XYZ file of C-alpha atoms in Angstrom:
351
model
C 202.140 178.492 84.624
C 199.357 177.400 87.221
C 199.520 179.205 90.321
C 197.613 176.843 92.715
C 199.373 174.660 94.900
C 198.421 170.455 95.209
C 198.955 169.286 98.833
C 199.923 165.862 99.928
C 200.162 165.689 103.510
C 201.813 162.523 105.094
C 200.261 159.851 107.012
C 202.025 160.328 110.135
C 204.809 162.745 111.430
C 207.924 161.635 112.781
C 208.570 164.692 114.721
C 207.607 162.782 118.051
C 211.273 161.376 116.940
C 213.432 164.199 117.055
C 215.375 165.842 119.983
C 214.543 169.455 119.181
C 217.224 170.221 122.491
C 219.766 168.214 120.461
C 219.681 169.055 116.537
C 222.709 168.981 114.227
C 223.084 170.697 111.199
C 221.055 170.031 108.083
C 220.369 166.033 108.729
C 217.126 165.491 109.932
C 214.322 166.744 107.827
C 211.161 167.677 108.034
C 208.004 165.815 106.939
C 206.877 167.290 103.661
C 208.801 169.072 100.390
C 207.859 170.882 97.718
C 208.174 169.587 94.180
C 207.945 171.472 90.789
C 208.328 170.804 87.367
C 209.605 172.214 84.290
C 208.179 170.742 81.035
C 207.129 171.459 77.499
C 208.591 174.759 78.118
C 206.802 175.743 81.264
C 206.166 175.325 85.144
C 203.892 173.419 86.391
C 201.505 172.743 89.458
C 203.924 172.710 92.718
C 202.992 169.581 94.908
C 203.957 169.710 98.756
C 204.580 166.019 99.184
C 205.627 163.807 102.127
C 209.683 164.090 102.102
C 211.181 161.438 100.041
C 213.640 160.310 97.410
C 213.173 161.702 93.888
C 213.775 158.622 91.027
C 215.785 159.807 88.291
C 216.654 158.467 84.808
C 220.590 157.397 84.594
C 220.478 159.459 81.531
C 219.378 162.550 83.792
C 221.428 165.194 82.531
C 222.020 166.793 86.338
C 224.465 163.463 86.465
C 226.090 164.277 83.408
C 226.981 168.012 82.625
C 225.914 169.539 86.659
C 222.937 172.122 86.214
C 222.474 172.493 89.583
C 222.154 175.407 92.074
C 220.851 175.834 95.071
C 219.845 178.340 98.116
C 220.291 178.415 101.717
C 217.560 180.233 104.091
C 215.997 179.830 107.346
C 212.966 180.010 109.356
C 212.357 181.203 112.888
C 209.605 181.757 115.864
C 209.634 184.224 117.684
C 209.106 184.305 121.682
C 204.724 184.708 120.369
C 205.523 181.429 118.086
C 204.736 183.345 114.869
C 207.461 182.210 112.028
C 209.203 184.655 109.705
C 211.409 184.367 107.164
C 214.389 186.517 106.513
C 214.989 188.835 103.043
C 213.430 186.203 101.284
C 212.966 187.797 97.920
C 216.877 188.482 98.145
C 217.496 184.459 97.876
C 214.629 184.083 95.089
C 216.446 186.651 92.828
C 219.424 185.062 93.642
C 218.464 181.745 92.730
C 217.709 183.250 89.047
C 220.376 185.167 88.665
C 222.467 181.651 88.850
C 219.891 180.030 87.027
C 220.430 182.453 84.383
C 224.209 181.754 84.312
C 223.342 177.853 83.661
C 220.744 178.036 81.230
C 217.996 176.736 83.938
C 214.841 178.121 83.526
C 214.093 180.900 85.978
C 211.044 180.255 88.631
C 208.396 182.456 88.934
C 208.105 184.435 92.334
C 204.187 183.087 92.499
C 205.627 179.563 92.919
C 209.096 180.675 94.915
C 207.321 182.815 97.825
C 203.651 180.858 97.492
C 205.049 177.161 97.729
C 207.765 178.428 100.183
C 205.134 180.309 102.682
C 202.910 177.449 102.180
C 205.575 174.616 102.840
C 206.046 176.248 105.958
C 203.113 176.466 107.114
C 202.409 172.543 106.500
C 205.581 171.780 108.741
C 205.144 174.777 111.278
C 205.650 172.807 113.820
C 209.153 171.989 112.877
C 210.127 175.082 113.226
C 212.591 174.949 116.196
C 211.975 177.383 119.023
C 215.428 176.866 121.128
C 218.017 180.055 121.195
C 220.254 179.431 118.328
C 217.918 176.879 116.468
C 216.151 177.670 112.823
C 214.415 175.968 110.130
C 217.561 175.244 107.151
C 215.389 175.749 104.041
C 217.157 174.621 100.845
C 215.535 175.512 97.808
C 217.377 174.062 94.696
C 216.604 172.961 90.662
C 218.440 170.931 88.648
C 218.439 169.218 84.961
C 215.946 166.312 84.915
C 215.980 166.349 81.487
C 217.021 162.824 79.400
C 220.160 162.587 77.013
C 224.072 161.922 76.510
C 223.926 164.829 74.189
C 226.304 168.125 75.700
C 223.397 170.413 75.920
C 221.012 171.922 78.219
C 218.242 169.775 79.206
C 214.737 170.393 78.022
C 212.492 169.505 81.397
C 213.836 170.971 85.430
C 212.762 169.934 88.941
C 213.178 173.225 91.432
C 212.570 171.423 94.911
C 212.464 173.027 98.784
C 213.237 170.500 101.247
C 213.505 171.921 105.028
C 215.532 170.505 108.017
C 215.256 171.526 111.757
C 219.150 172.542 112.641
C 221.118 173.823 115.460
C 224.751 175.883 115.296
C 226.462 175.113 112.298
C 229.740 175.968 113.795
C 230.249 175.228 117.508
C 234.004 177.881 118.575
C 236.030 179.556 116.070
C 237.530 177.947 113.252
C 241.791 177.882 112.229
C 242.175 178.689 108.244
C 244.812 178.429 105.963
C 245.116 180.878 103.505
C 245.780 178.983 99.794
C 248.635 179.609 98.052
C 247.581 176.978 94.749
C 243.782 175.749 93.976
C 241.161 178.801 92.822
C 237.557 178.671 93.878
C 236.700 180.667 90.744
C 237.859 182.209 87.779
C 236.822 185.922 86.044
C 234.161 184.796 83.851
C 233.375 181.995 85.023
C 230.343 180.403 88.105
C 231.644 181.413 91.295
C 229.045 184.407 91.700
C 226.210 181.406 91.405
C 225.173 179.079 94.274
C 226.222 176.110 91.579
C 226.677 173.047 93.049
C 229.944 172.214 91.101
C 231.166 174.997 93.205
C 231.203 173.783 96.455
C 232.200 170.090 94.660
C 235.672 171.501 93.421
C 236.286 173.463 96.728
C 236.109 169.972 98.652
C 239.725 168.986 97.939
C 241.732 171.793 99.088
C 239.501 172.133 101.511
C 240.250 168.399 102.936
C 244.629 169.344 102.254
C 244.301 172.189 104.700
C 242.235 169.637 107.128
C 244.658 167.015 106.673
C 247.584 169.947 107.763
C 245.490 170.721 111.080
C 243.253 173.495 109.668
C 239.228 173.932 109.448
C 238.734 175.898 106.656
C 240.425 177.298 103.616
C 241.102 181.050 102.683
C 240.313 181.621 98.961
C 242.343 183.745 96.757
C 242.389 185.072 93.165
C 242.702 182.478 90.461
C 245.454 184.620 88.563
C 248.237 185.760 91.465
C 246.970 184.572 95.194
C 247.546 187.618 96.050
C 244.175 188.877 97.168
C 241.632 187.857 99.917
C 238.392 186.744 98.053
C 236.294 183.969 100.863
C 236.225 181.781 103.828
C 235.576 178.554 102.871
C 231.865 178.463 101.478
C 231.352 182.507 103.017
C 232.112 185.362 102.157
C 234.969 187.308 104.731
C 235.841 190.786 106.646
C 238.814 191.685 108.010
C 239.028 194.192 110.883
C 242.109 195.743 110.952
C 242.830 198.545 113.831
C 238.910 199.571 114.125
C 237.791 199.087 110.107
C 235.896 196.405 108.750
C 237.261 195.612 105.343
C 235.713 192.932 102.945
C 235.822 192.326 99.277
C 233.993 193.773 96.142
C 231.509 190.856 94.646
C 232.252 189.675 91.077
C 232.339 186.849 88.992
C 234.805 185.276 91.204
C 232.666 186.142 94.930
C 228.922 185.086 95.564
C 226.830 188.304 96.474
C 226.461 186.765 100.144
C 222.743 188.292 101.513
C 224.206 187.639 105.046
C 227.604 189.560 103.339
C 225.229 192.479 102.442
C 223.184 192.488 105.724
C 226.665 193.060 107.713
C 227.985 195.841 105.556
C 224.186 197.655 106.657
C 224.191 196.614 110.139
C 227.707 197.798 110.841
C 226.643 201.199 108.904
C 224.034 201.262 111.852
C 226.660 200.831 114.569
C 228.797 203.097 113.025
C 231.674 200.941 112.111
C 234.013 202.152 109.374
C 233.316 199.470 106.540
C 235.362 199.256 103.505
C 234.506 197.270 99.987
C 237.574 197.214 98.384
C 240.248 194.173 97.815
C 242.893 193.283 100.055
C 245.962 191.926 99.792
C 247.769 188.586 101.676
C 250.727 190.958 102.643
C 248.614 193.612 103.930
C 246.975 191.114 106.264
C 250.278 189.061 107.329
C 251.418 193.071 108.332
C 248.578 193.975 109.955
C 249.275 190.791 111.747
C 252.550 191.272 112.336
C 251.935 194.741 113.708
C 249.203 193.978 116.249
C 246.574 195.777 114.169
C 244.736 192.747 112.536
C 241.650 191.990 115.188
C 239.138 190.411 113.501
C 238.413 188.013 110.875
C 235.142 185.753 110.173
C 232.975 184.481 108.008
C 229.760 185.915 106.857
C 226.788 183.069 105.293
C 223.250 181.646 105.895
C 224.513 178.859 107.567
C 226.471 180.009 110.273
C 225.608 184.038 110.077
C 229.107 184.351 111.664
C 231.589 182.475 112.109
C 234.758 183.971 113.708
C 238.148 182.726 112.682
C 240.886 181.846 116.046
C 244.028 181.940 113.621
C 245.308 181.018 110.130
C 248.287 179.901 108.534
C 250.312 180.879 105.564
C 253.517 179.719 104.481
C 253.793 177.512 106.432
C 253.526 180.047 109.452
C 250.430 180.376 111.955
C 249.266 183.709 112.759
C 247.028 183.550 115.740
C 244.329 186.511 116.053
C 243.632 188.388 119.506
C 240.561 187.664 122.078
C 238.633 190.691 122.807
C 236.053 191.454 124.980
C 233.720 193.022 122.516
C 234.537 191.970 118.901
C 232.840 193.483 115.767
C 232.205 189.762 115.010
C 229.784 188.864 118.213
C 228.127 192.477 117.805
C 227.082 192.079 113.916
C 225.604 188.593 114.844
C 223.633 189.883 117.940
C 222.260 192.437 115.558
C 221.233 190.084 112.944
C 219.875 187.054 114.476
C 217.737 189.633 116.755
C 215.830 191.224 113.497
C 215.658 187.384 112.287
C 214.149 186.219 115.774
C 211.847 189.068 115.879
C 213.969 190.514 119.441
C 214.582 193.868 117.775
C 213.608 196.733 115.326
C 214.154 195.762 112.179
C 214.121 199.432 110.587
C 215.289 197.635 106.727
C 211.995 195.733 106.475
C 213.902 192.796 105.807
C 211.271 190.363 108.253
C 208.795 188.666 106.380
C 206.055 186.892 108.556
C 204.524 183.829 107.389
């Protein structure tokens, strides 16, 4: 493995051509990526190119048997216009642990936290600076490998490719709790950030849009019976003044915006527990006034709080209050990722 870094900086920048006040989600990108290849049974030199389509062979085996996974970060500024990245290291071993689980070759940290820092500091300037605004990052490999042959592929491509964003969710979102399709089964990928993943979810996901809904509320692949995510995050569940969220395993990814919650609300002193949960006890703690609270914990959106959500073909709608766990665990967060507050886990990491 070579640890230095090649640099191809582009000719000229389009960010004269982007409405910083006006960003969507993950759609415009930034001016340069990061490229690096896996061949002859190691890494080699990562290249920070100008953003642009990567040519593939048909016989690519990413098209044919889906070794792909991915991560989801961001960037910030603070209000001094230094950029920081948040628990970095916690997406890097992250990324292994799936590539592990797909036979992908792991990437080193040198080139994971090197070409990442220096990436960033190539497109600095694209780092938004407007309240609610970040830098998406998403790091990902695949198979680039050649062959029809049902068999991991012998050469990888792990790539970072950036994009200023705004809000990911604008509001709260209505969910429908399924009753039929599994995101994930024991023993199988659901703990990995595998692109097939997200691919299978998209159909009962677009059901419950088509029947008036946002999202979808996954359960267990065996009964239904338990509470596992919201849509692509993982979930809590406040009932009376507890925060309740599910136990990771094979089935539910280890969410690093999941695990920053559970420490945050130890801060505040919310009652947290990890433990599963059933439909029924939710549809009665509905029922009986007790259910506050539900949202969605990821990268993306940090939280995302959920209005109402249907089950059997009835629609439970979820209280307003005036100070929900839900706004007070994102306050907390984004302020340690913005650099606004103390952030007494050391999970900033300045670039």
């Amino acid at each position: 493995m070579k640890s230095n870094i090649e640099i191809q900086r582009i000719e000229k920048s389009k960010i004269d051509s982007v409405d910083f006040n006006n960003l969507p989600f993950g759609s415009v990108y930034s001016d340069h990526m990061l490229e690096c290849t896996y061949t002859n049974g190691a890494w080699q030199t990562p290249v920070i190119k100008p953003y642009a389509p990567i040519s593939l062979d048909p016989s690519a085996k990413i098209f044919h048997y889906g070794q792909s996974i991915f991560e989801g970060m961001k960037a910030y500024k603070d209000k001094d216009g230094k950029s920081l990245l948040f628990r970095p290291l916690e997406n890097w071993k992250r990324l292994n642990k799936s590539a592990k689980r797909l036979v992908i070759p792991e990437i080193p940290e040198e080139i994971f936290m090197n070409g990442l820092t220096k990436l960033l500091e190539v497109d600095a300037n694209w780092i938004p600076t407007n309240d609610g605004s970040s830098l998406y990052i998403r790091p990902f490999m695949f198979a680039s490998g050649l062959g029809f042959h049902a068999s991991p592929a012998n050469e990888y491509k792990f790539v970072i490719c950036t994009a200023p964003s705004g809000a990911y969710f604008a509001g709260k979102v209505k969910v429908l709790i399924e009753e039929k399709y599994a995101r994930a089964a024991n023993g199988g990928v659901g703990f990995a950030k595998a692109g097939g993943n997200y691919a299978a979810q998209f159909y009962p996901t677009q059901l419950a849009i088509e029947k008036g809904y946002n999202q979808v509320i996954w359960t267990d692949d065996n009964s239904h019976e338990y509470i596992e995510e919201a849509g692509a995050m993982n979930i809590f569940i406040r009932i009376n003044d507890t925060l309740i969220t599910s136990p990771t395993s094979d089935r539910i990814l280890d969410g690093i915006t999941r695990r920053s919650v559970l420490q945050i609300a130890e801060d505040l002193n919310i009652d947290v527990e990890v433990r599963k949960i059933t439909v029924s006890e939710v549809i009665a703690a509905a029922q009986s006034g007790s259910l506050k609270e539900m949202f969605g914990a990821g990268t993306a959106a940090v939280i995302s709080p959920i209005a109402g959500f249907g089950y059997k073909d009835t629609d439970y709608d979820l209280p307003e209050l005036s100070e929900p766990f839900a706004q007070k665990l994102k306050k907390a967060i984004t302020d340690i990722q913005t650099n606004k507050a103390e952030d007494p886990h050391g999970w900033r990491v300045f670039i």
